[in-house]
Short mmCIF file of C-alpha atoms in Angstrom, two decimals:
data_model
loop_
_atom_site.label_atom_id
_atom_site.label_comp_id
_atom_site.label_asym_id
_atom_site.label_seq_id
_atom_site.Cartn_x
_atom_site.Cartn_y
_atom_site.Cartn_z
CA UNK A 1 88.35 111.27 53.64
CA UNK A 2 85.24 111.66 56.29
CA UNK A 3 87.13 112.35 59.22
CA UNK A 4 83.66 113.42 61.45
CA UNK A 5 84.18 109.89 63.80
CA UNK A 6 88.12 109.66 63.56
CA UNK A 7 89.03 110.93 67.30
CA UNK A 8 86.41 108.87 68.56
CA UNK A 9 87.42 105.58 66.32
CA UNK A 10 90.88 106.46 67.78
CA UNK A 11 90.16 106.82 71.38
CA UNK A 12 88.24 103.46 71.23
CA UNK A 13 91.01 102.27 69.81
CA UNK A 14 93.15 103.11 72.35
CA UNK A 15 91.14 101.81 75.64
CA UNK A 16 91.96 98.00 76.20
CA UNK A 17 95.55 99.07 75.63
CA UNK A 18 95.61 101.62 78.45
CA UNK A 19 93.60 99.70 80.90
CA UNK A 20 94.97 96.04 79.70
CA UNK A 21 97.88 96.08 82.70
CA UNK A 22 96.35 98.08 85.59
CA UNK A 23 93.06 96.12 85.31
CA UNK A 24 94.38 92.71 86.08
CA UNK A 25 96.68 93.67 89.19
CA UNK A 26 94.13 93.31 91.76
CA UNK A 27 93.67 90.25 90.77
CA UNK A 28 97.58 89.51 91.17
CA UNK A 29 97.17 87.08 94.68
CA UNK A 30 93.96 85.21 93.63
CA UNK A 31 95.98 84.25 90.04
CA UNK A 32 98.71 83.05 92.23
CA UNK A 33 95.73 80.62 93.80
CA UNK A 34 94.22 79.70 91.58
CA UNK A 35 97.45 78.36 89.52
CA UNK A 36 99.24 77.53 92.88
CA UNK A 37 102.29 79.35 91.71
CA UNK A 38 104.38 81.89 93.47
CA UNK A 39 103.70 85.58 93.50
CA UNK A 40 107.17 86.00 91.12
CA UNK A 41 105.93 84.34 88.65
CA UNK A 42 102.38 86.18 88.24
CA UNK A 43 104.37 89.60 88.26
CA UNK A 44 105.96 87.75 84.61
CA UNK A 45 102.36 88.24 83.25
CA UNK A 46 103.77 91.43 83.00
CA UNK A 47 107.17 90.71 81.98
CA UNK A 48 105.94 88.73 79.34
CA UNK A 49 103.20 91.27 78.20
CA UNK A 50 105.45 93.94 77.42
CA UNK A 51 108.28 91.78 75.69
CA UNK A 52 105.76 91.00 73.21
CA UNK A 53 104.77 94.91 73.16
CA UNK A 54 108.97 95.46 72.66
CA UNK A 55 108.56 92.74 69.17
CA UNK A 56 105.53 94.78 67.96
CA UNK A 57 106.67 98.40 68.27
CA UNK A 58 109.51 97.67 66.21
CA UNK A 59 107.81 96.35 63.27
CA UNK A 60 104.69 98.15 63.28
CA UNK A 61 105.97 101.57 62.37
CA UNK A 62 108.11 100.65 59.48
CA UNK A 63 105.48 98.15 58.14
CA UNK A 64 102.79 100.59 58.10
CA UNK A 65 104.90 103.57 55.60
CA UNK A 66 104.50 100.25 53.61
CA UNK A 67 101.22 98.58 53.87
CA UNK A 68 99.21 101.36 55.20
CA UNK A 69 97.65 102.24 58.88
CA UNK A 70 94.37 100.39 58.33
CA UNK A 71 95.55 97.21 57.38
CA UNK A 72 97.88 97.32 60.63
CA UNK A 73 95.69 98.21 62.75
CA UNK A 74 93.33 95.53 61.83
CA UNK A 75 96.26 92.96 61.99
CA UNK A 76 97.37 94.15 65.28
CA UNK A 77 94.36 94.04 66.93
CA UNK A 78 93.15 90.74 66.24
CA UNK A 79 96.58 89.64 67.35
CA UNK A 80 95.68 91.47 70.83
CA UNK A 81 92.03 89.87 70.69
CA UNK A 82 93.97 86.52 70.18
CA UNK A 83 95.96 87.15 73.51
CA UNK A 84 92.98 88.30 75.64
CA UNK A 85 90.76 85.70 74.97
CA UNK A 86 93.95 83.35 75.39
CA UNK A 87 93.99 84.98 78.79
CA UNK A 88 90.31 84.23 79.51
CA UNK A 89 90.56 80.33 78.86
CA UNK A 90 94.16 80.18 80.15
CA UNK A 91 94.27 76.45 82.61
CA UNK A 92 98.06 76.61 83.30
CA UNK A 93 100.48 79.55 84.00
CA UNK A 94 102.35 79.04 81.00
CA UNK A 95 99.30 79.22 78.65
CA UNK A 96 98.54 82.76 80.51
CA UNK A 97 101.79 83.71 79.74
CA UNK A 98 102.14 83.04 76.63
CA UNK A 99 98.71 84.87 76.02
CA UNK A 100 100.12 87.92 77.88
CA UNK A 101 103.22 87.99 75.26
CA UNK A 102 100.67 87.58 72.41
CA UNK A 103 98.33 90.12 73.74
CA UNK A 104 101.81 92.18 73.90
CA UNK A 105 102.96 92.01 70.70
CA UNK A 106 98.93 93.37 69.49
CA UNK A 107 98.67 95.94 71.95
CA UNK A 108 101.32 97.97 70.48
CA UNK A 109 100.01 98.66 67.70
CA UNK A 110 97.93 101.18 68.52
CA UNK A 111 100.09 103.13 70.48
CA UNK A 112 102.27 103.40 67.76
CA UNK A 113 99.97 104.02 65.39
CA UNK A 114 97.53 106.37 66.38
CA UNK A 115 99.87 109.29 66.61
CA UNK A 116 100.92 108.47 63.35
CA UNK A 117 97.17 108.03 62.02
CA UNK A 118 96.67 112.05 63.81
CA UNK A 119 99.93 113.25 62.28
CA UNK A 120 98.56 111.75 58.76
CA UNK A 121 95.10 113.74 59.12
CA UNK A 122 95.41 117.14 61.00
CA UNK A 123 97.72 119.75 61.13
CA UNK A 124 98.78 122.37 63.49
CA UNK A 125 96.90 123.60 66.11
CA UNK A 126 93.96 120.78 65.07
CA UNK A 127 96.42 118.17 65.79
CA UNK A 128 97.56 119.53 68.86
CA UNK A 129 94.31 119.69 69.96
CA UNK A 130 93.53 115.79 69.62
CA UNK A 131 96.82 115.04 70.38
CA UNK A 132 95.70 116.41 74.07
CA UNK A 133 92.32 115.31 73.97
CA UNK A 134 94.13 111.47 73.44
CA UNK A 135 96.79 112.42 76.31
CA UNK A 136 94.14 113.00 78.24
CA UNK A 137 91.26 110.09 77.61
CA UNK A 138 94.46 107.99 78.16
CA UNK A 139 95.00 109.16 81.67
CA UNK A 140 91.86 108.33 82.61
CA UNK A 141 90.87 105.49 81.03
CA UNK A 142 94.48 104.30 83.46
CA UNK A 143 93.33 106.25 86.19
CA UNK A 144 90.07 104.04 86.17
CA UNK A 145 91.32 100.83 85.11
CA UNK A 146 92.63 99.78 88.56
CA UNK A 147 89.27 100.48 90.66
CA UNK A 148 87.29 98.94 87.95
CA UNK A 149 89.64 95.89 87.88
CA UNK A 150 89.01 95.36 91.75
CA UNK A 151 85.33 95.47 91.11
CA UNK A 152 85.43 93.22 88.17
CA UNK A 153 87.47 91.10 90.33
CA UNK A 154 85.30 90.64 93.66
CA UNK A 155 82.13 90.30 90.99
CA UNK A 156 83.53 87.77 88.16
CA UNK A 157 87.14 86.83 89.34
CA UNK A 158 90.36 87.40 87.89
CA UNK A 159 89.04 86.36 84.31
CA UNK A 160 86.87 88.78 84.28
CA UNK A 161 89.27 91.42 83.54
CA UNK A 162 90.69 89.91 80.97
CA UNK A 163 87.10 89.26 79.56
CA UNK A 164 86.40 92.74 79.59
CA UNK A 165 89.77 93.99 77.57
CA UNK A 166 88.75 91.30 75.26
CA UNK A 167 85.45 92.91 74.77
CA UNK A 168 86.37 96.24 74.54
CA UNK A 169 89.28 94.99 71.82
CA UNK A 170 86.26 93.33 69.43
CA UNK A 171 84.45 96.39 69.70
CA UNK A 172 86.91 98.22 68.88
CA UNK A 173 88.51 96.01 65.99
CA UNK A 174 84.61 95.59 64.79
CA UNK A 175 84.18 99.71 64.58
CA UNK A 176 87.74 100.00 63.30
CA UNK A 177 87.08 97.34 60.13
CA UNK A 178 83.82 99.61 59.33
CA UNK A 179 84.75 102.67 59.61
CA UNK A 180 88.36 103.63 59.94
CA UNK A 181 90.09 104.73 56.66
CA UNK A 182 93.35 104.09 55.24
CA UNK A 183 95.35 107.79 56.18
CA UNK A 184 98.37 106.75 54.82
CA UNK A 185 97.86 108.03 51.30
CA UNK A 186 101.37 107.51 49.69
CA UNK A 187 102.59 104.22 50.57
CA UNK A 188 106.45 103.45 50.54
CA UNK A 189 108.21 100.13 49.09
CA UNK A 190 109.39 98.00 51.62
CA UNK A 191 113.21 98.56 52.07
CA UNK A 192 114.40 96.03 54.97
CA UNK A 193 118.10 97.17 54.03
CA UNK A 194 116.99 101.06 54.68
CA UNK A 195 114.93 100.36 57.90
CA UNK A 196 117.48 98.34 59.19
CA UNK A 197 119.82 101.89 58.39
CA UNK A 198 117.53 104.27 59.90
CA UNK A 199 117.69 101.98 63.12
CA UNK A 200 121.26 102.08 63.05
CA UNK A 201 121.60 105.41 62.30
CA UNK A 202 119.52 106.34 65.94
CA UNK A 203 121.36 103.41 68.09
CA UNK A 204 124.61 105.26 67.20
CA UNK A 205 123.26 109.16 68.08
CA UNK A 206 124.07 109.43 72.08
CA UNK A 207 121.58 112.04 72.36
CA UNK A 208 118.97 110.12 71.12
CA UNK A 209 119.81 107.44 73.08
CA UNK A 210 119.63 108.99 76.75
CA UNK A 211 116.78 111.12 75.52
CA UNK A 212 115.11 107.43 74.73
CA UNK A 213 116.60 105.79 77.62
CA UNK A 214 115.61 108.31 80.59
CA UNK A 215 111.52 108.20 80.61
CA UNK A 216 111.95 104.77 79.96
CA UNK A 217 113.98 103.69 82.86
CA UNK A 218 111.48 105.66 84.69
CA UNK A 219 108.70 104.00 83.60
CA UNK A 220 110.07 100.87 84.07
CA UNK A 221 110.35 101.60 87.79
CA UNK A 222 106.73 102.62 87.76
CA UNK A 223 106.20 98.64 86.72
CA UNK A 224 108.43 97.67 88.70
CA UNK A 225 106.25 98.56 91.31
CA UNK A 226 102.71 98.22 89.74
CA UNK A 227 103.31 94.29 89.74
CA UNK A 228 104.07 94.09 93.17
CA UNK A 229 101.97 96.06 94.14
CA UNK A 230 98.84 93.38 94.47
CA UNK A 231 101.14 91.34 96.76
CA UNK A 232 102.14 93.94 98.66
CA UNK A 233 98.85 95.68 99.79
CA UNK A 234 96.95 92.96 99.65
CA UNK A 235 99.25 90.32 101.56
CA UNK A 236 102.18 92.20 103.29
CA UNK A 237 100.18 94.96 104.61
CA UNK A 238 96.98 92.90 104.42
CA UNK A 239 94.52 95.24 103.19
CA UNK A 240 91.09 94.18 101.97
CA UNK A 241 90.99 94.33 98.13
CA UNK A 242 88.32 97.11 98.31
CA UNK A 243 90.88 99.06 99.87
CA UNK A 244 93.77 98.66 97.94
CA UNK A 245 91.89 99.93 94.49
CA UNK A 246 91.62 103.66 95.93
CA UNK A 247 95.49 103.16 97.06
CA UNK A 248 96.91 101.96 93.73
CA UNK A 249 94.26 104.73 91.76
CA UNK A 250 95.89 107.48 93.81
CA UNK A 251 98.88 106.42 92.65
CA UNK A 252 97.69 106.41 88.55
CA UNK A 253 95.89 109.58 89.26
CA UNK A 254 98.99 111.39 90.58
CA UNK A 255 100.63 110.66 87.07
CA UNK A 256 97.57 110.85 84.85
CA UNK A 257 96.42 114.05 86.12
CA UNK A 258 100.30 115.98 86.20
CA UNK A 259 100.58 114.71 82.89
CA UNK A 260 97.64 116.56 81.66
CA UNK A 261 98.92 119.87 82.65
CA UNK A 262 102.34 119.21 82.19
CA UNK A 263 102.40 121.77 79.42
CA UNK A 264 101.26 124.64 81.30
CA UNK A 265 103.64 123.94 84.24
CA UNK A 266 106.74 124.02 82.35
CA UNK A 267 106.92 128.11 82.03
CA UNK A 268 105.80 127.98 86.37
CA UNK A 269 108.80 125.78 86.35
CA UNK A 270 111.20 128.06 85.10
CA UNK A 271 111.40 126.54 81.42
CA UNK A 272 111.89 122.97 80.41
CA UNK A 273 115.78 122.37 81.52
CA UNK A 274 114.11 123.23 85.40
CA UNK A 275 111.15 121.32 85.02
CA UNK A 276 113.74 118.27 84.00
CA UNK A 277 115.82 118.73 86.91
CA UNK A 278 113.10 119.35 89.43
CA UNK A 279 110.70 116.03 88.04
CA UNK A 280 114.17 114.11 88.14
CA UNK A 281 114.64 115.45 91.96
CA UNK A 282 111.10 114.85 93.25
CA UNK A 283 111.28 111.11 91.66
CA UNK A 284 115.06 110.11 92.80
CA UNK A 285 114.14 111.75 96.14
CA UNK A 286 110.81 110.15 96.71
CA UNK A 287 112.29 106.73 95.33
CA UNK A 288 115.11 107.15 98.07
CA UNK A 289 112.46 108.23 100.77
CA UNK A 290 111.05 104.86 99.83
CA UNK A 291 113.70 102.61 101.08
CA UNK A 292 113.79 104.28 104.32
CA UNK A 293 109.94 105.43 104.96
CA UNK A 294 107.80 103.07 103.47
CA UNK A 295 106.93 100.48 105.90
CA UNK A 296 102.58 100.77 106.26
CA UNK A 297 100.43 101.15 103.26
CA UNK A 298 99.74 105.29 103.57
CA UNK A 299 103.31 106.20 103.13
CA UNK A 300 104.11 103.77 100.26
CA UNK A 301 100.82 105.19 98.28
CA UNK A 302 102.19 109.00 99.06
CA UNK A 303 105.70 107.89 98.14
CA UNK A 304 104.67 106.37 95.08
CA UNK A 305 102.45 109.07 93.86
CA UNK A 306 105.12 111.73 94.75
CA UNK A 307 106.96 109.53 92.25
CA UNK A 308 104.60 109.63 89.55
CA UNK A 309 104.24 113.27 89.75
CA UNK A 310 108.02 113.81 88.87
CA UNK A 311 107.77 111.87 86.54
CA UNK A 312 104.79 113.20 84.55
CA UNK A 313 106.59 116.56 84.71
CA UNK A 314 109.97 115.86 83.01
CA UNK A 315 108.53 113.27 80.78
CA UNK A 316 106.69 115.71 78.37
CA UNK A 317 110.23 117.25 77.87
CA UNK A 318 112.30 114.15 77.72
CA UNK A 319 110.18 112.73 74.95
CA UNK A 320 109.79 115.69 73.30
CA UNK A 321 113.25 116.33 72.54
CA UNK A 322 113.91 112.70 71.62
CA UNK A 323 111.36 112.92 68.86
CA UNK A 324 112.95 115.87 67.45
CA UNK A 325 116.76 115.07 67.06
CA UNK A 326 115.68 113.14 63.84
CA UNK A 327 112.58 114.82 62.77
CA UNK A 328 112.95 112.86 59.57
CA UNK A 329 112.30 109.39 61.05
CA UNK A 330 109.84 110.57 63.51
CA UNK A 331 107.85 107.31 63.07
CA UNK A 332 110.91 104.67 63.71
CA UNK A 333 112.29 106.87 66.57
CA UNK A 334 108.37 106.28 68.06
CA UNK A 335 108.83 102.28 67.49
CA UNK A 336 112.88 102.35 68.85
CA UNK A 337 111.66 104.63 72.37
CA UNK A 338 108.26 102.01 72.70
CA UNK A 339 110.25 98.86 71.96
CA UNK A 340 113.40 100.43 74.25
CA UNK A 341 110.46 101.04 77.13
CA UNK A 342 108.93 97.80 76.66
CA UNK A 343 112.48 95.53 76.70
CA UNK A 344 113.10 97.74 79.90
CA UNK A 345 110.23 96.93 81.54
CA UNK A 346 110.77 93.27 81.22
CA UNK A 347 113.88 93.11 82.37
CA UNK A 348 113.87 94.62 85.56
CA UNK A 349 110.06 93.48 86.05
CA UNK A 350 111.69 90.12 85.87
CA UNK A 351 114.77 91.29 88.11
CA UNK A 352 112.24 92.19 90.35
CA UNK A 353 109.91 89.67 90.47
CA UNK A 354 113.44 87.23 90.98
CA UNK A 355 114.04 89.12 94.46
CA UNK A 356 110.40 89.76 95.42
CA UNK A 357 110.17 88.44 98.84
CA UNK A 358 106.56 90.42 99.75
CA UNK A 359 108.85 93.59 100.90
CA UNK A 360 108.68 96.80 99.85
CA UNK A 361 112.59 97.32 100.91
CA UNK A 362 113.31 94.71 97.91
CA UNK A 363 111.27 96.83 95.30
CA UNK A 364 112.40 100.09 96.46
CA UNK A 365 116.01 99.04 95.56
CA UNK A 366 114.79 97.57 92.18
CA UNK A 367 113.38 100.82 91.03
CA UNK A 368 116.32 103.07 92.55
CA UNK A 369 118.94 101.44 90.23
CA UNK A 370 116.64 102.22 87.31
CA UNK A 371 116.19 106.30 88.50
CA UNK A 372 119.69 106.98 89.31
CA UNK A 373 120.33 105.61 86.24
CA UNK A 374 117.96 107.88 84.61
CA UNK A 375 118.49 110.76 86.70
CA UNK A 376 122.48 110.36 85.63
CA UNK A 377 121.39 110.43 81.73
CA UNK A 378 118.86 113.30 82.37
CA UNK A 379 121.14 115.61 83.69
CA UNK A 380 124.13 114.91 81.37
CA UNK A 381 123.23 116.80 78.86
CA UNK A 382 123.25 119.60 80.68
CA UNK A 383 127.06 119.13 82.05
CA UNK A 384 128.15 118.70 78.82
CA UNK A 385 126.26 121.88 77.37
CA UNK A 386 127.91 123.87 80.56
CA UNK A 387 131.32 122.46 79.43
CA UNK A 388 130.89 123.52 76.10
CA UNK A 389 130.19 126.99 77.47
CA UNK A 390 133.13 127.29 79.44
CA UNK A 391 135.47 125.90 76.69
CA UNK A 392 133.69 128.90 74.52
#
């Protein structure tokens, strides 16, 4: 196998994924113009996006021990060209929609199967290397995506984001169908009876399951706010669009950057049980701050970003140990935490977009349900390791 263009095929295959959401919310209020609909129902763009990512996740793992990467990755993709160019000629809100949950269920495939894609080709410290090196071209390819979407915006309209994922998905699809090869060298018969098993066998594990369920509540608070946050900015504090892009790339940049050099923080930290409890303290507290604070556009963006730097510290060790309770079924644990994440994320965007009434109070309280929820599963564990001690 020539492997000399993989981490680039890889990383291409990665960009309209990352950039996909942030791109299109400064375009949030003129959508809600043009269609004449209220600001609630553009946040479902979202909503609707990542229920389809939540279908996808699931299926894409298991299907691809079975069929091989390649082949799902193709399949994927085009399904996630399908949604974005949906998007582009969308006349009505439910057409848009229903592109968003089509471009959804596409979009995860990649996610899901690029690890897996790395995992099949390198090895030790090679594969931690690109491993980081994709961590990283992530974070800023999100870190980007929202000034580049106001831009976009102000030059071609709210379409024109959408064009551009769709562009960057062809190209990608296009290099992939050329050039990537099949890594998956032993291929597995399909067993729905033994999928349907190891999925079973994970929902029942409690440790997997708050593992799993903590960076995804927090995440989902992260959305919460990232759809609301075009309506906010833009309408409630009335800030000119070219304005709001450096707020709301602050706010990516204070979790893409953390997240970078979340590794070599952990030991400053005082070891990874710290770094949980202090990334869970900075986010509940900041979150809190938020309800309280948050009433002009500067202290949102610093709340916010405060936020996202908690949450880029614990998350690292979060994930980490929910990939290895079952280091056997590393791949369908990946599809059960993305399809958890996504399913999260549409429900309380949707909770959220239900309440939105332009305030920041009303999202604030949104995303504090989901971190004291989180910050109650994060720190169980270590009660109920501290019991165990004293019982010993």
């Amino acid at each position: 196998m020539n492997k000399r263009y993989l981490p680039s095929l890889l990383i291409l295959a990665i960009i309209s994924t990352c950039i996909e959401i942030d791109m299109s919310v400064p375009s949030f209020p003129d959508m809600a113009r043009d269609f004449g609909v209220p600001e609630g129902l553009i946040q479902r763009t979202i909503t609707y996006n990542f229920l389809g990512f939540c279908v996808g996740a699931l299926v894409y793992g298991p299907l691809s021990e079975c069929f091989g990467r390649r082949k799902l990755m193709l399949i994927g993709n085009s399904i996630m060209l399908i949604g974005a160019v949906g998007c582009v000629y969308a006349r009505t809100i439910d057409w848009l929609l229903l592109s968003r949950f089509i471009q959804g269920i596409g979009a995860s495939t990649s996610v899901v199967l690029v690890f897996a894609i790395i995992a099949d080709c390198y090895q030790g410290n090679e594969a931690f290397k690109l491993l980081g090196l994709t961590n990283a071209m992530m974070s800023t390819f999100m870190a980007l995506a929202p000034s580049a979407g106001g831009y976009v915006n102000m030059a071609f309209g709210w379409r024109g984001n959408y064009a551009v994922v769709a562009g960057i998905t062809a190209l990608a699809l296009v290099m992939m169908f050329f050039f990537l090869p099949e890594t998956k060298t032993t291929l597995e018969k399909l067993d729905a009876g033994k999928i349907v098993r190891d999925y079973a066998r994970l929902a029942r594990n409690g440790s997997f399951i708050s593992a799993a369920l903590v960076p995804s509540l927090l995440f989902a608070a992260y959305m919460v706010f990232i759809a609301s946050s075009g309506f906010i900015y833009l309408q409630t504090f009335a800030l000119p669009i070219k304005f709001f892009v450096p707020h709301l790339s602050i706010i990516v940049i204070s979790f893409a950057v953390p997240s970078m050099f979340a590794g070599k923080l952990i030991p400053y930290l005082g070891g990874p049980d710290n770094t949980v409890k202090v990334g869970m303290g900075v986010a509940a507290g900041s979150i809190a701050l938020l309800l309280l604070v948050a009433e002009n556009a500067y202290a949102l963006t610093a709340l916010i970003s405060l936020y996202c730097v908690g949450f880029a510290l614990c998350y690292p060790v979060i994930f980490g140990r929910s990939m290895e309770i079952f280091p056997e079924l590393r791949g369908t644990a990946s599809s059960v935490i993305m399809s958890v994440r996504s399913l999260l994320v549409s429900l309380l965007t949707a909770a959220a977009s239900y309440f939105f009434n332009g305030k920041v109070v009303t999202v604030a309280a949104v995303m504090l349900v989901s971190v004291v929820a989180a910050t109650f599963l994060a720190l169980r564990p270590a009660r109920v390791a501290n019991s165990a001690n004293t019982a010993n």
